[in-house]
Amino acid sequence: MDITEVPVSEDSEGKKKKNKKPKMKSKAGNGEAEKKKKQQQEVVVVENMEKSEPAFPPSFSVSEIKNKQRRHFMFMKLKQEKRKQKMQLKKKKKKEREALGDKAPPKEVPKTIENQRVYDETVVDPEDEEVAFDEGTDEFSAYFNGLTNPKVLITTSDRPRGRTVRFCEQLATVIPNAHVYYRRGLALKRVIPQCIARDFTYLIVINEDRKVPNGMVLCHLPDGPTAHFKRRGKDPTEHSPEVILNNFTTRLGHSIGRLFAALFPQDPQFVGRQVATFHNQRDFIFFRFHRYIFKNEKRVGIQELGPRFTLKLRSLQKGTFDSKFGEYEWVLKRHEMDACRRKFQL
Amino acid sequence: MQHDDVIWDIIGNQQFCSFKVKTKSQGFCRNEYNITGLCNRSSCPLANSQYATIREEKGQCFLYMKVIERAAFPAKMWEKVKLSKNYEKALEQIDENLIYWPRFIRHKCKQRFTKITQYLIRMRKLVLKRQRKLVPLSRKVERREKRKEEKALIAAQLDNAIEKELLERLKQGTYGDIYNFPVHAFDRALEQQDEESEEEEEEEEEEEEEDEEDVGKREFVEEEVEESDLSDFEDMNKLRTSSDEEQDDEEEESSEEEEEEMEVEMKAKALRSKGKSPANGSVARKKRAYVEIEYEQETEPATKSRATS
């Protein structure tokens, strides 16, 4: 029995002034314009209350109430209503499911950020020829064709503190054929030609701030790309470990993945049963170093040794380290990239 | 009228001078035209009607002079002379301009000029060296990133991912023959998933099955088995334990095999692996493989970070 023609719908779009209207009126008398609207629909509301179905949202919104307390109150009410409806919906669905028993449709997959990821056209197809050709001729091709063996130089920014030094040492144990040298205020641009002369393939610079290592520059030496990462982490056998690279999907991700892969020698010694993992999740690269045993072919136990840290890519620059005149392939522009929660670069 | 002494009496000793900065040992003068920077009777530009200074502007040095004749015209009080970039020539210029001036002012001007040129040289040198660029970290951004990272870590489920990957690699046979797992489990694995290397595994299966069938058949002739085969410690076990069902035998045999092989392997590996094996040793690892995860809360009051360029 509707007094006015108000279309009734299941969902309430936040216009729930209803239940509280009569009480509100009694509480405080104000001459707002809202009042009139509320009065008009009060009757409707009364009718609708019996059906317990919300009215179609009029042009009222909670944010238009000037009084903070009352606004807050109304908002809470709104939330409660929504929650109640959600619960009811859930219960209904559950009942239906039970009723159907076996014939019930399969459970819906919950939405995750990974599921909802915005389509990125730079995602690499495994059979993409262009990418394959590209990778056959890029700076890492020498490594992947087995011509060069990785030799890594690890150093820090000036005057490293204890934590950084320890981290460098841990890294040196993780990466086979790694050498740690102290920086002593040398300019990187002068260090690099010397490294190249001594056949190093990689330069890692751990940057330090307030006694904590917080950045990492990875420079592939003979003319390779340079990547700059932000780093967060905690304090961590000489067999060559295996490498696991997870989730590097886009073109950029691929090149970063190859950058990491080229750190380790090509022939992992499975006898050592060590594995270094670079796992990319939502643009954060997690590094872990484990030792594993196969208990049987269904289960494997892993034990963590070595440092664990997280990296976030800040920039990728073509050529060796040159921050002023280098050509940047990719730079983290926070403002643009953080706008959408479901968009990722790697 | 310019009474320098009176002025000095007032501002220097008794009353207030806005340019004066007093410290425990000494007073400084913040006036830009002051030649020495100290608060003295002879260095005060207000208390001396005849005064000269050197000042530097964007790498160029100028000689400023003030004489009593212009004291009434504040806008034109200071005479500005551009000095040459050549050090000696500039000194000559100073001499030339301050020719009959008091010794003190001439001397101090030259000293100041020297100091200025020296620091200009140092500035130019520093630009060529590596410059440190301070990149400010926004606290809000850092907090947000930290939270995102935590969520990403939870979403990543690293241990599971790593284990899955390792099992995948095992199934695909990247490890070759290092690990020998018995037939039974292979069967089960095959049933569950289709693998590319199915054929190989099937072949292996057949071989092993045949062996076991043969072994089963030889059960009747005990003595021959003991003589002929050396490696059949497992067979002996099998013979002794039960002869009821093949499956049971296979299971026991396989488990024993596995244990023995594992033991052998473990020992070999313990011997071979150096350096970073955990203190617990292989024995503990064999009994119970566990993953250690430490959690620690760290607060970062990050405001500035330094990045080398």
mmCIF file of N, CA and C in Angstrom, chain A residues 114 157-158 163 173 183 185-188 207-210 214 230 232-234 237-239 242-244 246 270-271 273 275 277 279 281-282 284 286 288 290-305 308 310 312 314 321 323-324 334 338, chain B residues 130-132 135 141-142 145-146 148-149 151-153 155-156 158-159 161-163 165-167 169-171 174-175 178-179 181 185 189 192 258 262 269 272-278 285 289-294 296 298 300-301 303-309:
data_model
loop_
_atom_site.group_PDB
_atom_site.id
_atom_site.type_symbol
_atom_site.label_atom_id
_atom_site.label_comp_id
_atom_site.label_asym_id
_atom_site.label_seq_id
_atom_site.Cartn_x
_atom_site.Cartn_y
_atom_site.Cartn_z
ATOM 1 N N GLU A 114 45.314 -9.809 -7.551
ATOM 2 C CA GLU A 114 45.963 -10.460 -8.689
ATOM 3 C C GLU A 114 44.957 -10.836 -9.750
ATOM 4 N N SER A 157 77.928 2.289 -0.334
ATOM 5 C CA SER A 157 78.157 3.728 -0.418
ATOM 6 C C SER A 157 79.253 4.058 0.591
ATOM 7 N N ASP A 158 79.608 5.309 0.694
ATOM 8 C CA ASP A 158 80.726 5.656 1.565
ATOM 9 C C ASP A 158 80.470 5.281 3.012
ATOM 10 N N ARG A 163 75.652 -2.965 9.868
ATOM 11 C CA ARG A 163 74.587 -3.728 9.221
ATOM 12 C C ARG A 163 74.855 -3.911 7.745
ATOM 13 N N THR A 173 78.037 -14.592 0.357
ATOM 14 C CA THR A 173 77.942 -16.049 0.502
ATOM 15 C C THR A 173 76.832 -16.615 -0.368
ATOM 16 N N ARG A 183 84.410 0.834 -0.355
ATOM 17 C CA ARG A 183 84.251 1.903 -1.315
ATOM 18 C C ARG A 183 85.315 2.973 -1.186
ATOM 19 N N GLY A 185 85.189 6.067 -0.846
ATOM 20 C CA GLY A 185 84.986 7.344 -1.512
ATOM 21 C C GLY A 185 85.314 7.381 -2.991
ATOM 22 N N LEU A 186 85.404 6.241 -3.638
ATOM 23 C CA LEU A 186 85.725 6.273 -5.061
ATOM 24 C C LEU A 186 84.498 6.608 -5.877
ATOM 25 N N ALA A 187 84.750 7.262 -6.993
ATOM 26 C CA ALA A 187 83.622 7.592 -7.854
ATOM 27 C C ALA A 187 83.262 6.371 -8.677
ATOM 28 N N LEU A 188 81.963 6.109 -8.770
ATOM 29 C CA LEU A 188 81.527 4.916 -9.495
ATOM 30 C C LEU A 188 81.962 4.943 -10.946
ATOM 31 N N ASN A 207 73.327 0.833 -1.038
ATOM 32 C CA ASN A 207 73.295 2.186 -0.534
ATOM 33 C C ASN A 207 72.799 2.188 0.903
ATOM 34 N N GLU A 208 73.360 3.075 1.689
ATOM 35 C CA GLU A 208 73.036 3.029 3.108
ATOM 36 C C GLU A 208 72.456 4.354 3.559
ATOM 37 N N ASP A 209 71.522 4.289 4.493
ATOM 38 C CA ASP A 209 70.985 5.511 5.070
ATOM 39 C C ASP A 209 70.729 5.266 6.532
ATOM 40 N N ARG A 210 71.306 6.106 7.387
ATOM 41 C CA ARG A 210 71.101 5.940 8.815
ATOM 42 C C ARG A 210 71.432 4.532 9.281
ATOM 43 N N ASN A 214 69.470 0.513 2.436
ATOM 44 C CA ASN A 214 68.106 0.739 1.960
ATOM 45 C C ASN A 214 67.990 0.860 0.465
ATOM 46 N N LYS A 230 64.806 -0.074 -4.302
ATOM 47 C CA LYS A 230 64.661 0.288 -2.903
ATOM 48 C C LYS A 230 64.678 -1.013 -2.132
ATOM 49 N N ARG A 232 64.230 -3.235 1.585
ATOM 50 C CA ARG A 232 63.905 -3.365 2.998
ATOM 51 C C ARG A 232 64.228 -4.763 3.419
ATOM 52 N N GLY A 233 64.764 -4.932 4.625
ATOM 53 C CA GLY A 233 65.039 -6.307 4.987
ATOM 54 C C GLY A 233 65.465 -6.463 6.413
ATOM 55 N N LYS A 234 65.803 -7.652 6.710
ATOM 56 C CA LYS A 234 66.298 -8.004 8.022
ATOM 57 C C LYS A 234 67.712 -8.539 7.892
ATOM 58 N N THR A 237 77.198 -22.295 2.279
ATOM 59 C CA THR A 237 77.853 -23.407 1.508
ATOM 60 C C THR A 237 78.351 -22.981 0.166
ATOM 61 N N GLU A 238 79.058 -23.229 -0.202
ATOM 62 C CA GLU A 238 79.534 -22.540 -1.400
ATOM 63 C C GLU A 238 79.104 -23.195 -2.692
ATOM 64 N N HIS A 239 78.099 -23.999 -2.598
ATOM 65 C CA HIS A 239 77.587 -24.582 -3.844
ATOM 66 C C HIS A 239 76.819 -23.544 -4.628
ATOM 67 N N GLU A 242 70.425 -22.941 -7.154
ATOM 68 C CA GLU A 242 69.514 -22.774 -8.275
ATOM 69 C C GLU A 242 68.822 -21.446 -8.109
ATOM 70 N N VAL A 243 68.195 -21.041 -9.176
ATOM 71 C CA VAL A 243 67.494 -19.767 -9.119
ATOM 72 C C VAL A 243 66.044 -19.994 -9.474
ATOM 73 N N ILE A 244 65.163 -19.420 -8.693
ATOM 74 C CA ILE A 244 63.747 -19.452 -9.038
ATOM 75 C C ILE A 244 63.299 -18.017 -9.267
ATOM 76 N N ASN A 246 59.950 -16.028 -9.985
ATOM 77 C CA ASN A 246 58.502 -16.223 -10.048
ATOM 78 C C ASN A 246 57.796 -14.965 -10.470
ATOM 79 N N PHE A 270 73.037 -29.124 -8.221
ATOM 80 C CA PHE A 270 71.879 -29.626 -7.492
ATOM 81 C C PHE A 270 72.271 -30.378 -6.244
ATOM 82 N N VAL A 271 73.516 -30.777 -6.220
ATOM 83 C CA VAL A 271 73.983 -31.491 -5.034
ATOM 84 C C VAL A 271 73.866 -30.613 -3.800
ATOM 85 N N ARG A 273 71.704 -28.430 -3.161
ATOM 86 C CA ARG A 273 70.308 -28.279 -2.760
ATOM 87 C C ARG A 273 70.011 -26.915 -2.195
ATOM 88 N N VAL A 275 68.616 -23.024 -3.051
ATOM 89 C CA VAL A 275 67.853 -22.323 -4.063
ATOM 90 C C VAL A 275 67.683 -20.868 -3.642
ATOM 91 N N THR A 277 65.523 -17.560 -4.428
ATOM 92 C CA THR A 277 64.245 -17.250 -5.059
ATOM 93 C C THR A 277 64.042 -15.754 -5.171
ATOM 94 N N HIS A 279 60.901 -13.617 -6.003
ATOM 95 C CA HIS A 279 59.479 -13.775 -6.251
ATOM 96 C C HIS A 279 58.857 -12.401 -6.372
ATOM 97 N N GLN A 281 55.691 -10.065 -6.442
ATOM 98 C CA GLN A 281 54.275 -10.008 -6.105
ATOM 99 C C GLN A 281 53.905 -8.542 -5.997
ATOM 100 N N ARG A 282 53.011 -8.112 -6.867
ATOM 101 C CA ARG A 282 52.535 -6.725 -6.832
ATOM 102 C C ARG A 282 53.674 -5.715 -6.868
ATOM 103 N N PHE A 284 56.588 -5.955 -5.793
ATOM 104 C CA PHE A 284 57.635 -6.131 -4.787
ATOM 105 C C PHE A 284 58.357 -7.429 -5.093
ATOM 106 N N PHE A 286 60.549 -10.296 -3.689
ATOM 107 C CA PHE A 286 61.006 -10.881 -2.434
ATOM 108 C C PHE A 286 62.148 -11.825 -2.731
ATOM 109 N N ARG A 288 64.598 -14.765 -1.253
ATOM 110 C CA ARG A 288 64.799 -15.712 -0.166
ATOM 111 C C ARG A 288 65.884 -16.680 -0.589
ATOM 112 N N HIS A 290 67.097 -20.579 0.373
ATOM 113 C CA HIS A 290 66.716 -21.758 1.152
ATOM 114 C C HIS A 290 67.584 -22.944 0.838
ATOM 115 N N ARG A 291 67.519 -23.889 1.738
ATOM 116 C CA ARG A 291 68.056 -25.218 1.441
ATOM 117 C C ARG A 291 66.869 -26.171 1.495
ATOM 118 N N TYR A 292 66.798 -27.072 0.540
ATOM 119 C CA TYR A 292 65.602 -27.922 0.478
ATOM 120 C C TYR A 292 65.976 -29.390 0.546
ATOM 121 N N ILE A 293 65.027 -30.189 1.045
ATOM 122 C CA ILE A 293 65.164 -31.650 0.908
ATOM 123 C C ILE A 293 63.859 -32.189 0.409
ATOM 124 N N PHE A 294 63.937 -33.178 -0.397
ATOM 125 C CA PHE A 294 62.732 -33.869 -0.839
ATOM 126 C C PHE A 294 62.473 -35.040 0.086
ATOM 127 N N LYS A 295 61.373 -34.939 0.820
ATOM 128 C CA LYS A 295 61.076 -36.049 1.726
ATOM 129 C C LYS A 295 60.505 -37.221 0.945
ATOM 130 N N ASN A 296 59.594 -36.894 0.055
ATOM 131 C CA ASN A 296 59.227 -37.874 -0.968
ATOM 132 C C ASN A 296 58.808 -37.027 -2.145
ATOM 133 N N GLU A 297 58.299 -37.621 -3.186
ATOM 134 C CA GLU A 297 58.104 -36.749 -4.340
ATOM 135 C C GLU A 297 56.857 -35.905 -4.223
ATOM 136 N N LYS A 298 56.195 -35.992 -3.103
ATOM 137 C CA LYS A 298 55.066 -35.092 -2.907
ATOM 138 C C LYS A 298 55.426 -33.914 -2.030
ATOM 139 N N ARG A 299 56.366 -34.125 -1.158
ATOM 140 C CA ARG A 299 56.626 -33.073 -0.182
ATOM 141 C C ARG A 299 58.088 -32.700 -0.156
ATOM 142 N N VAL A 300 58.291 -31.427 0.042
ATOM 143 C CA VAL A 300 59.666 -30.967 0.143
ATOM 144 C C VAL A 300 59.768 -30.072 1.360
ATOM 145 N N GLY A 301 60.853 -30.216 2.098
ATOM 146 C CA GLY A 301 61.036 -29.354 3.244
ATOM 147 C C GLY A 301 62.040 -28.278 2.891
ATOM 148 N N ILE A 302 61.772 -27.072 3.308
ATOM 149 C CA ILE A 302 62.759 -26.032 3.037
ATOM 150 C C ILE A 302 63.170 -25.366 4.334
ATOM 151 N N GLN A 303 64.418 -25.031 4.373
ATOM 152 C CA GLN A 303 64.952 -24.383 5.560
ATOM 153 C C GLN A 303 65.648 -23.115 5.104
ATOM 154 N N GLU A 304 65.384 -22.052 5.834
ATOM 155 C CA GLU A 304 65.879 -20.795 5.328
ATOM 156 C C GLU A 304 67.271 -20.506 5.848
ATOM 157 N N LEU A 305 68.154 -20.184 4.958
ATOM 158 C CA LEU A 305 69.434 -19.646 5.395
ATOM 159 C C LEU A 305 69.710 -18.426 4.546
ATOM 160 N N ARG A 308 67.191 -12.316 3.862
ATOM 161 C CA ARG A 308 65.931 -12.159 3.159
ATOM 162 C C ARG A 308 65.657 -10.667 3.058
ATOM 163 N N THR A 310 63.432 -7.401 0.607
ATOM 164 C CA THR A 310 62.449 -7.049 -0.410
ATOM 165 C C THR A 310 62.996 -5.928 -1.254
ATOM 166 N N LYS A 312 62.196 -3.079 -4.446
ATOM 167 C CA LYS A 312 61.184 -2.471 -5.297
ATOM 168 C C LYS A 312 61.925 -1.666 -6.356
ATOM 169 N N ARG A 314 63.142 0.998 -8.798
ATOM 170 C CA ARG A 314 62.932 2.427 -8.922
ATOM 171 C C ARG A 314 63.212 2.918 -10.316
ATOM 172 N N PHE A 321 76.268 2.662 -15.157
ATOM 173 C CA PHE A 321 75.776 3.632 -14.205
ATOM 174 C C PHE A 321 76.103 5.063 -14.619
ATOM 175 N N SER A 323 73.915 8.532 -13.768
ATOM 176 C CA SER A 323 72.586 9.020 -13.413
ATOM 177 C C SER A 323 72.259 10.333 -14.076
ATOM 178 N N LYS A 324 73.290 11.099 -14.500
ATOM 179 C CA LYS A 324 72.962 12.389 -15.105
ATOM 180 C C LYS A 324 72.628 12.250 -16.574
ATOM 181 N N ARG A 334 55.666 7.724 -9.096
ATOM 182 C CA ARG A 334 54.719 7.245 -8.110
ATOM 183 C C ARG A 334 53.321 7.758 -8.386
ATOM 184 N N ASP A 338 50.667 4.861 -8.901
ATOM 185 C CA ASP A 338 49.906 4.458 -7.724
ATOM 186 C C ASP A 338 48.439 4.765 -7.857
ATOM 187 N N ARG B 130 82.088 13.698 -7.488
ATOM 188 C CA ARG B 130 80.776 13.103 -7.324
ATOM 189 C C ARG B 130 79.956 13.932 -6.358
ATOM 190 N N GLN B 131 78.741 14.205 -6.759
ATOM 191 C CA GLN B 131 77.875 15.005 -5.913
ATOM 192 C C GLN B 131 76.850 14.115 -5.285
ATOM 193 N N ARG B 132 76.585 14.399 -4.044
ATOM 194 C CA ARG B 132 75.608 13.593 -3.347
ATOM 195 C C ARG B 132 74.259 14.281 -3.434
ATOM 196 N N VAL B 135 67.705 12.631 -1.560
ATOM 197 C CA VAL B 135 66.360 12.384 -2.062
ATOM 198 C C VAL B 135 65.434 12.249 -0.864
ATOM 199 N N VAL B 141 54.232 8.211 2.108
ATOM 200 C CA VAL B 141 54.476 7.239 1.047
ATOM 201 C C VAL B 141 55.154 5.993 1.593
ATOM 202 N N GLU B 142 56.107 6.234 2.482
ATOM 203 C CA GLU B 142 56.809 5.084 3.052
ATOM 204 C C GLU B 142 55.865 4.188 3.814
ATOM 205 N N GLU B 145 53.775 2.262 1.390
ATOM 206 C CA GLU B 145 54.533 1.194 0.727
ATOM 207 C C GLU B 145 54.744 0.017 1.655
ATOM 208 N N LYS B 146 54.989 0.369 2.918
ATOM 209 C CA LYS B 146 55.242 -0.704 3.880
ATOM 210 C C LYS B 146 54.012 -1.596 3.996
ATOM 211 N N LYS B 148 51.647 -1.976 1.813
ATOM 212 C CA LYS B 148 51.469 -2.718 0.562
ATOM 213 C C LYS B 148 52.398 -3.905 0.524
ATOM 214 N N GLU B 149 53.590 -3.669 1.019
ATOM 215 C CA GLU B 149 54.557 -4.763 0.989
ATOM 216 C C GLU B 149 54.099 -5.899 1.875
ATOM 217 N N LYS B 151 51.083 -6.692 2.647
ATOM 218 C CA LYS B 151 49.992 -7.403 2.013
ATOM 219 C C LYS B 151 50.495 -8.274 0.868
ATOM 220 N N ALA B 152 51.434 -7.719 0.129
ATOM 221 C CA ALA B 152 51.975 -8.501 -0.991
ATOM 222 C C ALA B 152 52.666 -9.746 -0.474
ATOM 223 N N LEU B 153 53.337 -9.597 0.659
ATOM 224 C CA LEU B 153 54.027 -10.758 1.223
ATOM 225 C C LEU B 153 53.039 -11.842 1.593
ATOM 226 N N ALA B 155 50.111 -12.222 0.311
ATOM 227 C CA ALA B 155 49.512 -12.770 -0.905
ATOM 228 C C ALA B 155 50.465 -13.695 -1.636
ATOM 229 N N ALA B 156 51.745 -13.465 -1.435
ATOM 230 C CA ALA B 156 52.721 -14.218 -2.208
ATOM 231 C C ALA B 156 52.804 -15.667 -1.759
ATOM 232 N N LEU B 158 55.117 -17.308 -0.079
ATOM 233 C CA LEU B 158 56.405 -17.665 -0.650
ATOM 234 C C LEU B 158 56.752 -19.124 -0.482
ATOM 235 N N ASP B 159 56.551 -19.623 0.743
ATOM 236 C CA ASP B 159 56.982 -21.005 0.981
ATOM 237 C C ASP B 159 56.257 -21.953 0.062
ATOM 238 N N ALA B 161 54.911 -21.286 -2.770
ATOM 239 C CA ALA B 161 55.325 -21.099 -4.160
ATOM 240 C C ALA B 161 56.646 -21.799 -4.411
ATOM 241 N N ILE B 162 57.568 -21.637 -3.462
ATOM 242 C CA ILE B 162 58.882 -22.250 -3.659
ATOM 243 C C ILE B 162 58.759 -23.762 -3.689
ATOM 244 N N GLU B 163 57.978 -24.286 -2.744
ATOM 245 C CA GLU B 163 57.840 -25.738 -2.719
ATOM 246 C C GLU B 163 57.224 -26.258 -4.006
ATOM 247 N N GLU B 165 57.307 -24.910 -6.916
ATOM 248 C CA GLU B 165 58.265 -24.814 -8.008
ATOM 249 C C GLU B 165 59.280 -25.941 -7.956
ATOM 250 N N LEU B 166 59.747 -26.238 -6.736
ATOM 251 C CA LEU B 166 60.735 -27.306 -6.599
ATOM 252 C C LEU B 166 60.144 -28.652 -7.004
ATOM 253 N N LEU B 167 58.907 -28.883 -6.582
ATOM 254 C CA LEU B 167 58.280 -30.150 -6.951
ATOM 255 C C LEU B 167 58.095 -30.242 -8.457
ATOM 256 N N ARG B 169 59.946 -28.879 -10.659
ATOM 257 C CA ARG B 169 61.221 -29.184 -11.288
ATOM 258 C C ARG B 169 61.588 -30.641 -11.104
ATOM 259 N N LEU B 170 61.243 -31.164 -9.952
ATOM 260 C CA LEU B 170 61.522 -32.580 -9.723
ATOM 261 C C LEU B 170 60.749 -33.428 -10.716
ATOM 262 N N LYS B 171 59.468 -33.082 -10.899
ATOM 263 C CA LYS B 171 58.659 -33.871 -11.810
ATOM 264 C C LYS B 171 59.163 -33.784 -13.227
ATOM 265 N N THR B 174 64.435 -32.096 -13.993
ATOM 266 C CA THR B 174 65.635 -31.272 -14.096
ATOM 267 C C THR B 174 66.721 -31.777 -13.172
ATOM 268 N N TYR B 175 66.340 -32.549 -12.161
ATOM 269 C CA TYR B 175 67.350 -33.029 -11.234
ATOM 270 C C TYR B 175 67.981 -34.340 -11.665
ATOM 271 N N ILE B 178 69.309 -37.818 -9.279
ATOM 272 C CA ILE B 178 69.821 -37.652 -7.923
ATOM 273 C C ILE B 178 68.864 -38.269 -6.920
ATOM 274 N N TYR B 179 67.577 -38.036 -7.178
ATOM 275 C CA TYR B 179 66.603 -38.561 -6.226
ATOM 276 C C TYR B 179 65.913 -39.764 -6.836
ATOM 277 N N PHE B 181 62.870 -42.157 -6.397
ATOM 278 C CA PHE B 181 61.661 -42.419 -5.632
ATOM 279 C C PHE B 181 60.973 -43.659 -6.178
ATOM 280 N N ALA B 185 54.693 -44.474 -5.645
ATOM 281 C CA ALA B 185 54.387 -43.047 -5.597
ATOM 282 C C ALA B 185 54.344 -42.461 -6.994
ATOM 283 N N ALA B 189 51.424 -40.336 -8.612
ATOM 284 C CA ALA B 189 51.668 -39.003 -9.171
ATOM 285 C C ALA B 189 51.164 -38.939 -10.595
ATOM 286 N N GLN B 192 47.487 -38.549 -10.923
ATOM 287 C CA GLN B 192 46.951 -37.228 -10.587
ATOM 288 C C GLN B 192 47.225 -36.198 -11.661
ATOM 289 N N GLU B 258 63.989 -46.503 0.492
ATOM 290 C CA GLU B 258 64.043 -45.051 0.544
ATOM 291 C C GLU B 258 64.857 -44.589 1.735
ATOM 292 N N MET B 262 68.157 -42.593 1.436
ATOM 293 C CA MET B 262 68.191 -41.265 2.023
ATOM 294 C C MET B 262 69.357 -41.159 2.980
ATOM 295 N N LYS B 269 76.070 -36.219 1.463
ATOM 296 C CA LYS B 269 75.934 -34.769 1.338
ATOM 297 C C LYS B 269 76.536 -34.048 2.511
ATOM 298 N N ARG B 272 80.038 -33.894 1.875
ATOM 299 C CA ARG B 272 80.425 -33.044 0.757
ATOM 300 C C ARG B 272 80.166 -31.582 1.009
ATOM 301 N N SER B 273 79.045 -31.291 1.600
ATOM 302 C CA SER B 273 78.695 -29.874 1.705
ATOM 303 C C SER B 273 79.548 -29.209 2.758
ATOM 304 N N LYS B 274 80.038 -28.051 2.445
ATOM 305 C CA LYS B 274 80.884 -27.366 3.395
ATOM 306 C C LYS B 274 80.267 -26.016 3.707
ATOM 307 N N GLY B 275 80.804 -25.415 4.684
ATOM 308 C CA GLY B 275 80.424 -24.035 4.946
ATOM 309 C C GLY B 275 79.066 -23.870 5.598
ATOM 310 N N LYS B 276 78.106 -23.583 4.796
ATOM 311 C CA LYS B 276 76.879 -23.063 5.360
ATOM 312 C C LYS B 276 75.868 -24.088 5.818
ATOM 313 N N SER B 277 76.257 -25.292 6.129
ATOM 314 C CA SER B 277 75.238 -26.224 6.626
ATOM 315 C C SER B 277 74.862 -25.835 8.038
ATOM 316 N N PRO B 278 73.609 -25.928 8.363
ATOM 317 C CA PRO B 278 73.169 -25.473 9.684
ATOM 318 C C PRO B 278 73.780 -26.292 10.793
ATOM 319 N N ARG B 285 67.991 -32.598 10.306
ATOM 320 C CA ARG B 285 67.251 -32.285 9.102
ATOM 321 C C ARG B 285 66.484 -33.493 8.614
ATOM 322 N N ALA B 289 62.165 -31.625 8.984
ATOM 323 C CA ALA B 289 62.532 -30.414 8.241
ATOM 324 C C ALA B 289 61.600 -29.301 8.644
ATOM 325 N N TYR B 290 62.175 -28.238 9.056
ATOM 326 C CA TYR B 290 61.304 -27.135 9.452
ATOM 327 C C TYR B 290 61.803 -25.846 8.834
ATOM 328 N N VAL B 291 60.893 -24.954 8.724
ATOM 329 C CA VAL B 291 61.228 -23.658 8.135
ATOM 330 C C VAL B 291 61.235 -22.626 9.236
ATOM 331 N N GLU B 292 62.362 -21.956 9.355
ATOM 332 C CA GLU B 292 62.407 -20.934 10.395
ATOM 333 C C GLU B 292 61.983 -19.604 9.822
ATOM 334 N N ILE B 293 61.037 -18.989 10.478
ATOM 335 C CA ILE B 293 60.665 -17.651 10.043
ATOM 336 C C ILE B 293 60.747 -16.739 11.247
ATOM 337 N N GLU B 294 61.531 -15.693 11.114
ATOM 338 C CA GLU B 294 61.600 -14.746 12.224
ATOM 339 C C GLU B 294 60.841 -13.502 11.851
ATOM 340 N N GLU B 296 60.183 -9.507 12.979
ATOM 341 C CA GLU B 296 60.701 -8.448 13.826
ATOM 342 C C GLU B 296 60.037 -7.152 13.414
ATOM 343 N N GLU B 298 60.220 -3.364 12.900
ATOM 344 C CA GLU B 298 61.190 -2.275 12.812
ATOM 345 C C GLU B 298 60.454 -1.006 12.502
ATOM 346 N N GLU B 300 60.764 2.783 11.103
ATOM 347 C CA GLU B 300 61.682 3.619 10.331
ATOM 348 C C GLU B 300 61.215 5.046 10.338
ATOM 349 N N PRO B 301 61.868 5.866 11.114
ATOM 350 C CA PRO B 301 61.465 7.288 11.068
ATOM 351 C C PRO B 301 62.140 7.979 9.918
ATOM 352 N N THR B 303 63.188 10.263 7.104
ATOM 353 C CA THR B 303 62.877 11.560 6.524
ATOM 354 C C THR B 303 63.731 11.828 5.308
ATOM 355 N N LYS B 304 65.017 11.529 5.401
ATOM 356 C CA LYS B 304 65.849 11.771 4.236
ATOM 357 C C LYS B 304 66.715 10.549 3.975
ATOM 358 N N SER B 305 66.983 10.330 2.746
ATOM 359 C CA SER B 305 67.903 9.247 2.433
ATOM 360 C C SER B 305 68.935 9.793 1.479
ATOM 361 N N ARG B 306 70.059 9.143 1.430
ATOM 362 C CA ARG B 306 71.100 9.644 0.579
ATOM 363 C C ARG B 306 71.320 8.683 -0.579
ATOM 364 N N ALA B 307 71.330 9.202 -1.728
ATOM 365 C CA ALA B 307 71.573 8.357 -2.900
ATOM 366 C C ALA B 307 72.776 8.886 -3.634
ATOM 367 N N THR B 308 73.674 7.991 -3.950
ATOM 368 C CA THR B 308 74.854 8.461 -4.689
ATOM 369 C C THR B 308 74.486 8.660 -6.137
ATOM 370 N N SER B 309 75.140 9.549 -6.723
ATOM 371 C CA SER B 309 74.875 9.747 -8.160
ATOM 372 C C SER B 309 76.138 9.563 -8.942
#
